[in-house]
GROMACS .gro file of C-alpha atoms in nm:
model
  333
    1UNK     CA    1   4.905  -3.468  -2.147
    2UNK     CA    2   4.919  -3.086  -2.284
    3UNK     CA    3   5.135  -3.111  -2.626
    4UNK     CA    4   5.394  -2.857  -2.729
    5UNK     CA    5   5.128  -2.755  -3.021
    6UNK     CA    6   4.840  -2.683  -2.692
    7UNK     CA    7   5.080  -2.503  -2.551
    8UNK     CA    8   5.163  -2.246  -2.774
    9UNK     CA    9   4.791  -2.233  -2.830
   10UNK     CA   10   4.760  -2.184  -2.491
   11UNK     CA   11   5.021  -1.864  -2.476
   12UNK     CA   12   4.893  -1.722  -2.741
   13UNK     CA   13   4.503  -1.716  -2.732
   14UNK     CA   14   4.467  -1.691  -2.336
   15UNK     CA   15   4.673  -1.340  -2.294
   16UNK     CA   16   4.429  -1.239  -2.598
   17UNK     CA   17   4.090  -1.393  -2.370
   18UNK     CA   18   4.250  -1.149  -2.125
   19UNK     CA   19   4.299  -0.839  -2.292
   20UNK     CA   20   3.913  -0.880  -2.435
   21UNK     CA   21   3.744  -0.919  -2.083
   22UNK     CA   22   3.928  -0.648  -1.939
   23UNK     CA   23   3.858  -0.381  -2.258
   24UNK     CA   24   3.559  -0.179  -2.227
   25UNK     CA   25   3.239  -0.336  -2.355
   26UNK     CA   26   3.105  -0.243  -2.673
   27UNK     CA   27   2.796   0.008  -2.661
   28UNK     CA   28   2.538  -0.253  -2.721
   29UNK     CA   29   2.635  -0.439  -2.412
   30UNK     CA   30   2.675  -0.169  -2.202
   31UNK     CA   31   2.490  -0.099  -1.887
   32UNK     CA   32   2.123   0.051  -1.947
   33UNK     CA   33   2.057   0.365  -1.859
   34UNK     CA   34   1.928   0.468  -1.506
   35UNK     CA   35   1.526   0.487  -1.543
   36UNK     CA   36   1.352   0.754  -1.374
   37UNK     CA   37   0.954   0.685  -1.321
   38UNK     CA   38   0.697   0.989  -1.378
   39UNK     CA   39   0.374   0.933  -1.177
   40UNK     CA   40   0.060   1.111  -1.264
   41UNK     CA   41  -0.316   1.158  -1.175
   42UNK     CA   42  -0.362   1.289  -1.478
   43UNK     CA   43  -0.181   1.236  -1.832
   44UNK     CA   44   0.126   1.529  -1.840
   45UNK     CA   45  -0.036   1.580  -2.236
   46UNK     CA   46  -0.338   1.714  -2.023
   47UNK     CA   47  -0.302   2.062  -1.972
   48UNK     CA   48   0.031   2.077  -1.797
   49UNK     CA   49   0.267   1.918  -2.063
   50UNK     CA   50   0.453   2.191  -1.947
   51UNK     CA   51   0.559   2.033  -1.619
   52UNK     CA   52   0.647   1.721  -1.798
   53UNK     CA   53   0.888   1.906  -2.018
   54UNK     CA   54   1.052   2.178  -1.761
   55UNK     CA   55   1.127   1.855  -1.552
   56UNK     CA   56   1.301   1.692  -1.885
   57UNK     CA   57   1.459   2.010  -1.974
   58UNK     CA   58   1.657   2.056  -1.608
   59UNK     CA   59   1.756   1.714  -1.683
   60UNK     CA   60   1.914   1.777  -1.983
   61UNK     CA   61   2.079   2.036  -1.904
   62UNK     CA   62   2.243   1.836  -1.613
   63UNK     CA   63   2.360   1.675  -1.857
   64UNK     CA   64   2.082   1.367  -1.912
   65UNK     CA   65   2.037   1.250  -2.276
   66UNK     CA   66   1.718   1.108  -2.299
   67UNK     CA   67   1.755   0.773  -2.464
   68UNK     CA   68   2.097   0.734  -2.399
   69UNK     CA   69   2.215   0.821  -2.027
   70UNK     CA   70   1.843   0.824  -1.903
   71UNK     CA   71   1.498   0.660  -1.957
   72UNK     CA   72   1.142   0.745  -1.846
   73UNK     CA   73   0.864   0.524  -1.770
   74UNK     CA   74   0.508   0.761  -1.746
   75UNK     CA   75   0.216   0.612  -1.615
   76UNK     CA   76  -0.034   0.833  -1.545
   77UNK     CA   77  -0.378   0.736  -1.395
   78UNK     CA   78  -0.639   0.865  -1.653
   79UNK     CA   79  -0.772   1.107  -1.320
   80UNK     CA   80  -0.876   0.785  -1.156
   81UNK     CA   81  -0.686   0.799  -0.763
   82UNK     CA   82  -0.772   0.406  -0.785
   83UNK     CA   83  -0.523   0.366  -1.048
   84UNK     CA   84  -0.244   0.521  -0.833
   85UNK     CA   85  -0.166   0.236  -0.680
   86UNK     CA   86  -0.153  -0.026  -0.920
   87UNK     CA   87   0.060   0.182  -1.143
   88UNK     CA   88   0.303   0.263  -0.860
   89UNK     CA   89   0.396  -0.104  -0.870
   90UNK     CA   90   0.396  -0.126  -1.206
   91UNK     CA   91   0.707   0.134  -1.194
   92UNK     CA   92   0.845  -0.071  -0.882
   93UNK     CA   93   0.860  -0.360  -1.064
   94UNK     CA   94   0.991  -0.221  -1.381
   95UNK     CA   95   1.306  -0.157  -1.144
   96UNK     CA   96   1.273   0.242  -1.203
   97UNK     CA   97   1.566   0.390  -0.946
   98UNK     CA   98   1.364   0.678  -0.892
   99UNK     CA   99   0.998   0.796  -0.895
  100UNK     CA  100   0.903   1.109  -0.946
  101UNK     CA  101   0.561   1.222  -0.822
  102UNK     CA  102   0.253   1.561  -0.904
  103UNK     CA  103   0.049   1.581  -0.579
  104UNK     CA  104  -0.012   1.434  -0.254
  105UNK     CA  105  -0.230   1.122  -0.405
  106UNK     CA  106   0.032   0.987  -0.625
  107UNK     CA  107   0.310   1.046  -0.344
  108UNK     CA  108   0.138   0.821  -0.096
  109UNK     CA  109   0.032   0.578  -0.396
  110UNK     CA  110   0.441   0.521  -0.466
  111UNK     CA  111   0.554   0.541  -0.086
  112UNK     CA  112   0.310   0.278  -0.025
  113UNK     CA  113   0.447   0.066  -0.307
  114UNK     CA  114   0.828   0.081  -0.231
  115UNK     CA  115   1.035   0.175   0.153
  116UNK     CA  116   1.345   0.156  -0.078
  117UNK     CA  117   1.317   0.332  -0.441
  118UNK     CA  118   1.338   0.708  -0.350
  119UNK     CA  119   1.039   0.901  -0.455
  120UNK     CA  120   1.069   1.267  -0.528
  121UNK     CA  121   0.775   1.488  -0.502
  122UNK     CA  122   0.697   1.704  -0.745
  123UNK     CA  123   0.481   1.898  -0.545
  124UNK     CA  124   0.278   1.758  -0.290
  125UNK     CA  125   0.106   1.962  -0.012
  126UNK     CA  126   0.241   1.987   0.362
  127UNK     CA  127   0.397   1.657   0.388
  128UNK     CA  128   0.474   1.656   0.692
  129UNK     CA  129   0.134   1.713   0.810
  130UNK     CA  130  -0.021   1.417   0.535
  131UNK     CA  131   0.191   1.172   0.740
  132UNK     CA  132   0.411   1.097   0.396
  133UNK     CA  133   0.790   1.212   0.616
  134UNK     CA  134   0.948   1.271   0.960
  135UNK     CA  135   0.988   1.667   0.923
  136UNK     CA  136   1.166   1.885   0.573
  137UNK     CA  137   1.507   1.898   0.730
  138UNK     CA  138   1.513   1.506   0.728
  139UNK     CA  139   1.277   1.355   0.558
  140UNK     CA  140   1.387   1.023   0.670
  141UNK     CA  141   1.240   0.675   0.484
  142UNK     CA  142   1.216   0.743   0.108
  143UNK     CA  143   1.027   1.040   0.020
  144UNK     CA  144   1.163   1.386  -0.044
  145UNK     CA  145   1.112   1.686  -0.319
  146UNK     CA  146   0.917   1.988  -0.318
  147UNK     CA  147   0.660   2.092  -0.064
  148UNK     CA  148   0.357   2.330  -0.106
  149UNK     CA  149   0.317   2.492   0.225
  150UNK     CA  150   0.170   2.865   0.157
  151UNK     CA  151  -0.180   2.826   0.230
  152UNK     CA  152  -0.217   3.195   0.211
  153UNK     CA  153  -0.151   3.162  -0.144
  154UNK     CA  154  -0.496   3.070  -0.210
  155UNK     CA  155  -0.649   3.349  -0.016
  156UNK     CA  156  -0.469   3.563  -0.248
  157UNK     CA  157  -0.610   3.417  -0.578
  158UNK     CA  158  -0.931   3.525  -0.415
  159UNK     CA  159  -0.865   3.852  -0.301
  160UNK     CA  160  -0.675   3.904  -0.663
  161UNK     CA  161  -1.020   3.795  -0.832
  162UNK     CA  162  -1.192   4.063  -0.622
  163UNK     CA  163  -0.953   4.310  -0.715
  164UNK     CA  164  -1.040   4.225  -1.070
  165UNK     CA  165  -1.396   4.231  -1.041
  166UNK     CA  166  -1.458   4.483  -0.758
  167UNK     CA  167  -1.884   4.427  -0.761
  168UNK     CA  168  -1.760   4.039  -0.737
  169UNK     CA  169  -2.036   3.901  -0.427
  170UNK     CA  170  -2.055   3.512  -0.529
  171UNK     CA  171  -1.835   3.274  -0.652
  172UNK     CA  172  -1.833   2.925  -0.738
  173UNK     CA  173  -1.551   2.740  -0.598
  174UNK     CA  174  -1.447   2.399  -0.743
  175UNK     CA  175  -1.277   2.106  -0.553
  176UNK     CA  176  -1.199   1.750  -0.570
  177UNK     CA  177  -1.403   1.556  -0.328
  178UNK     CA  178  -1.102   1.310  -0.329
  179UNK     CA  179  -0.908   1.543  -0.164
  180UNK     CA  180  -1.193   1.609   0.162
  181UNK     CA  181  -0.934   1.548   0.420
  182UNK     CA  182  -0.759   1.862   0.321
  183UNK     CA  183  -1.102   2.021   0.205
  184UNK     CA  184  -1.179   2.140   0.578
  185UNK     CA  185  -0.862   2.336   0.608
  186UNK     CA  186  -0.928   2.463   0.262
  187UNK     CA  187  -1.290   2.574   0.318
  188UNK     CA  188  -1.231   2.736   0.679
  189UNK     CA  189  -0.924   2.938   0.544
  190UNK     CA  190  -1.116   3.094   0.245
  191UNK     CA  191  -1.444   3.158   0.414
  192UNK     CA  192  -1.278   3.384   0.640
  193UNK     CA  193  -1.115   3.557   0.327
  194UNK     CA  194  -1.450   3.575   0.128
  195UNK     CA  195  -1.593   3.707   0.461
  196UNK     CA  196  -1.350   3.999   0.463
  197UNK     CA  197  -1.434   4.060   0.119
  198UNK     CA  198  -1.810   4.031   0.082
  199UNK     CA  199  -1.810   3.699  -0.121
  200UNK     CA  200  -2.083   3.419  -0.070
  201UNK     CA  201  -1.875   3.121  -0.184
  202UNK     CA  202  -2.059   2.834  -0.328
  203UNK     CA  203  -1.931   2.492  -0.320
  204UNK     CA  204  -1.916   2.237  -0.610
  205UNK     CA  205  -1.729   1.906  -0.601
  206UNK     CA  206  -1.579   1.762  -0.951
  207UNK     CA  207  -1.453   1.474  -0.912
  208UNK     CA  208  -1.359   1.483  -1.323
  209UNK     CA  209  -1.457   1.527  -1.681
  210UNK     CA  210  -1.801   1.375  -1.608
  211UNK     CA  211  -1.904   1.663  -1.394
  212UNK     CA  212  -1.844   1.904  -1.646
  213UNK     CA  213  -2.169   1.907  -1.778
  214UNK     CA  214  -2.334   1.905  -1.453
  215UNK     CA  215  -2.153   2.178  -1.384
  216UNK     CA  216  -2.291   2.391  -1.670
  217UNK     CA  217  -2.620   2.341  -1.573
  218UNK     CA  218  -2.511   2.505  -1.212
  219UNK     CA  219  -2.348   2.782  -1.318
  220UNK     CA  220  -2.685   2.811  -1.566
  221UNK     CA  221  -2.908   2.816  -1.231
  222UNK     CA  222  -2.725   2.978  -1.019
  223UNK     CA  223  -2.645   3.366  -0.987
  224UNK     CA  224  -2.309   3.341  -0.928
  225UNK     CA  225  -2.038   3.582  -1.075
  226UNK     CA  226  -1.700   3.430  -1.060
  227UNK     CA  227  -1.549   3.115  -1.061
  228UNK     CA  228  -1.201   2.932  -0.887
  229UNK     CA  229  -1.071   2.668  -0.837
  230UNK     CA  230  -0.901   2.499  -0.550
  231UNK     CA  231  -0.566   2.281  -0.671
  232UNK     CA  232  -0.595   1.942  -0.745
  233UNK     CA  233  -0.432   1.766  -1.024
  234UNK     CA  234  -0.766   1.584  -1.089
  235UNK     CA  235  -0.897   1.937  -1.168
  236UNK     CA  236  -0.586   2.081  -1.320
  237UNK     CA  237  -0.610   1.789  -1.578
  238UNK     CA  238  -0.908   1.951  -1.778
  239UNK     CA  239  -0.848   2.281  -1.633
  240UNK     CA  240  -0.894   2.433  -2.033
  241UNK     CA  241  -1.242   2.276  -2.039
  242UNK     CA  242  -1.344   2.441  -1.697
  243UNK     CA  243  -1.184   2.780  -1.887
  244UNK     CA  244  -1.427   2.745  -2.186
  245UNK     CA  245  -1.733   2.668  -1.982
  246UNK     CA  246  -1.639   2.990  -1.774
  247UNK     CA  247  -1.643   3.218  -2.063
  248UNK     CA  248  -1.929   3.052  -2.247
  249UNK     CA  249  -2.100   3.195  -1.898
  250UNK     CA  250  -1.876   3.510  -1.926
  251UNK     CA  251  -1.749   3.428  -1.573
  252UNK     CA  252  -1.426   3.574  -1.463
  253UNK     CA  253  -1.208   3.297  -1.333
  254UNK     CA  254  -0.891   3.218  -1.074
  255UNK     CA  255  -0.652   2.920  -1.152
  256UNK     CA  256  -0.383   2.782  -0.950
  257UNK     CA  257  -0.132   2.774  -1.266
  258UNK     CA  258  -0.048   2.932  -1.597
  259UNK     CA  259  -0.175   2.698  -1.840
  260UNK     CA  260  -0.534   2.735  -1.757
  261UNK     CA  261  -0.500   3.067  -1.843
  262UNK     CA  262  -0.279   3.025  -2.157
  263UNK     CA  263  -0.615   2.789  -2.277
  264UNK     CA  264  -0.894   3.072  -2.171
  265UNK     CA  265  -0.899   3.140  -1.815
  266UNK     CA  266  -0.879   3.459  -1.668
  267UNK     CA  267  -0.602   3.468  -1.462
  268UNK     CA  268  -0.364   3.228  -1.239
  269UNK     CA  269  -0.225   3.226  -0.900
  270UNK     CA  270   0.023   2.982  -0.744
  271UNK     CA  271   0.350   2.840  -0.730
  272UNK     CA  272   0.567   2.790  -1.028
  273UNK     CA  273   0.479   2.444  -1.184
  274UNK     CA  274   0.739   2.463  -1.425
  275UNK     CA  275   0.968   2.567  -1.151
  276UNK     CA  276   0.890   2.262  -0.910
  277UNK     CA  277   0.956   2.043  -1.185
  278UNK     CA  278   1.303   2.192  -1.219
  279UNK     CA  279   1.391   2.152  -0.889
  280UNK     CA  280   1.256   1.801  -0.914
  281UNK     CA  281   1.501   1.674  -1.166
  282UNK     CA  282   1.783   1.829  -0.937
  283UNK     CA  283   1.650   1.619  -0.667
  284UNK     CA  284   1.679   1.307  -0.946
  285UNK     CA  285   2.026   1.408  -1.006
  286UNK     CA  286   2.137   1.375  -0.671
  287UNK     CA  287   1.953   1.057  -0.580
  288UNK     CA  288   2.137   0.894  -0.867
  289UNK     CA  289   2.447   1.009  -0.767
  290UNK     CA  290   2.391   0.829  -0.453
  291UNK     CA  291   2.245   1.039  -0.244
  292UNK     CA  292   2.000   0.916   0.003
  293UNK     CA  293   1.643   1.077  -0.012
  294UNK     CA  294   1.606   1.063   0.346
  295UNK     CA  295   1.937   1.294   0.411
  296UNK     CA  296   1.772   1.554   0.136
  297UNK     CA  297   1.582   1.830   0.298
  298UNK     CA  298   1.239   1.911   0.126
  299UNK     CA  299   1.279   2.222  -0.040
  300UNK     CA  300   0.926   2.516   0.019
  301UNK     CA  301   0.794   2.635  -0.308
  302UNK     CA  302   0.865   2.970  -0.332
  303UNK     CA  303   0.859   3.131  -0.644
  304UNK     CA  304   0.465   3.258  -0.681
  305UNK     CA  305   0.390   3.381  -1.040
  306UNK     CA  306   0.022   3.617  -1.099
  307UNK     CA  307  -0.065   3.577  -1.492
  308UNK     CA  308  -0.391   3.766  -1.630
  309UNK     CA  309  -0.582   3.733  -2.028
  310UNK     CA  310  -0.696   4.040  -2.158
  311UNK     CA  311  -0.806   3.805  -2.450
  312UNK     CA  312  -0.999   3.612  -2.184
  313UNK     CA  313  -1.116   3.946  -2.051
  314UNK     CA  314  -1.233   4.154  -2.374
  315UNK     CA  315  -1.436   3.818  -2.455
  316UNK     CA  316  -1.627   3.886  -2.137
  317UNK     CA  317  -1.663   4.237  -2.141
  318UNK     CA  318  -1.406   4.295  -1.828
  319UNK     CA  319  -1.170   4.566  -1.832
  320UNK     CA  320  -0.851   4.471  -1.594
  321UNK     CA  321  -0.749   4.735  -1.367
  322UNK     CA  322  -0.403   4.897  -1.422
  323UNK     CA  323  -0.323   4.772  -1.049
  324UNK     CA  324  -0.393   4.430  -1.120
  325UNK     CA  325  -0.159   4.448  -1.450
  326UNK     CA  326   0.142   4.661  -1.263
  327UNK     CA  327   0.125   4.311  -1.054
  328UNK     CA  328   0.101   4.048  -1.359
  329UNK     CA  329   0.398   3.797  -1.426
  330UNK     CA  330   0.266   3.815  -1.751
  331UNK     CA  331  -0.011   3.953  -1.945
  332UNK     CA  332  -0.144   3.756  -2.281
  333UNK     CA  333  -0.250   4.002  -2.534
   0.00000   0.00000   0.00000
């Protein structure tokens, strides 16, 4: 039997129970943040913290407060592809809603660990033609982001490295072995360019920081007079020691991106890093808005950027022709 005293208990302490579980929660039992992963080869501290931080900065100014209304979890392999995988479902298991990926390797590492989390490249190559979506206008599955897809771009680091060096006749070209199913392509498109040109290209796979030294002792033996390399972010990870062992040989050098040559390269070539990071976090902001990544067209890369040292190039006795400077993005004094 409820008594008059339960009663008024009752009407007065349930309407309260009421009121509480419909007010809004307080902050420390609010929902967590929406975690984004970051998949990398290589660590982002390695040369391009750059990209890391172009890719946070478009996020903040979408209006992302790291800490607060986002969260990252990096993993980055170390520039061991083995890793990729393992890591990838590391991040899939953390429950990350999105992962965001830097070149073809990691991209199939984190498709092949989730159909359902969307991953967002960040660039890869031609996906389409790796097998990793349907076709850019729908990507279908999970994968979407920003494609690479100007090969001719890296006929025109060569022919810019020529232009800088006009008695240029041999260069030493460096690229991953991990990426031979691509190297074929590669090697057939810039043979015909060095052909055109008059340049004997030699060949030299680095598979990472243990071939540096190796590598040395090449260049040491053999005549060549240039050196370039061919993208990879295996290679772009200690892209400011392959810098320093081309001007300890006083070897002009080509670079995909900018920050080999902000660490003592001679000049860059390529896509916008910093820019495919940007678009990258737009991507992010969609998918968690609910957008589904297989309804998001893959954008091209378009925004090409030429950046030269005339530091790099008074250390090794080169004097950059005014044609090659009208052309610069940027020049570092």
């Amino acid at each position: 039997m409820v008594t008059w005293g339960r009663r008024r208990w009752m009407r007065a302490v349930v309407p309260a129970l009421v009121l509480v579980a419909a007010s809004p929660a307080p902050a420390l039992a609010q929902a967590a943040p929406p975690r984004v992963g970051l998949l990398f080869l290589v660590a982002p501290e390695a040369d391009n913290s750059r990209r890391a931080s172009a890719f946070r900065e478009r996020m903040r100014e979408l209006g992302y407060e790291e800490g607060r209304t986002i969260a990252y979890e990096y993993r980055h392999a170390g520039g061991k592809p083995e890793r990729l995988h393992v890591l990838a479902s590391e991040l899939v298991q953390s429950r990350v809603e999105v992962i965001v990926t830097v070149g073809f390797q990691a991209t199939k590492a984190a498709k092949g660990a989730t159909r359902t989390i969307p991953v967002v490249m960040a660039p890869a190559g031609d996906p389409v033609a790796q097998g990793l979506v349907k076709s850019l206008a729908r990507p279908e599955g999970n994968v979407t982001g920003v494609a690479l897809l100007s090969p001719e771009v890296r006929s025109k680091r060569l022919a810019l490295l020529k232009e800088l060096v006009p008695q240029l006749t041999r260069v030493a070209v460096l690229v991953n072995p991990a990426q031979r199913a691509a190297a074929g392509a590669v090697a057939t498109e810039l043979e015909r360019t060095a052909g055109r040109l008059g340049i004997r290209l030699d060949w030299v796979e680095l598979a990472g920081a243990e071939g540096l030294e190796p590598l040395r002792r090449r260049l040491r033996a053999a005549p060549v007079q240039g050196l370039y390399t061919v993208e990879s972010p295996l290679i772009d990870g200690i892209a400011s020691r392959i810098a320093e062992i081309a001007r300890e040989h006083r070897l002009p050098s080509a670079f995909p991106f900018r920050e080999a040559v902000e660490a003592g390269g001679l000049m860059s070539y390529a896509t916008s890093f910093a820019d495919t990071q940007r678009r990258a976090a737009t991507y992010v902001h969609r998918l968690l808005g609910g957008a589904r990544p297989g309804d998001l067209s893959i954008e091209q890369a378009d925004r090409f950027e030429l950046v030269v040292s005339l530091k790099t190039a008074r250390a090794i006795g080169l004097t950059v022709p005014r044609a090659i400077l009208a052309q610069a993005d940027q020049v570092i004094e």
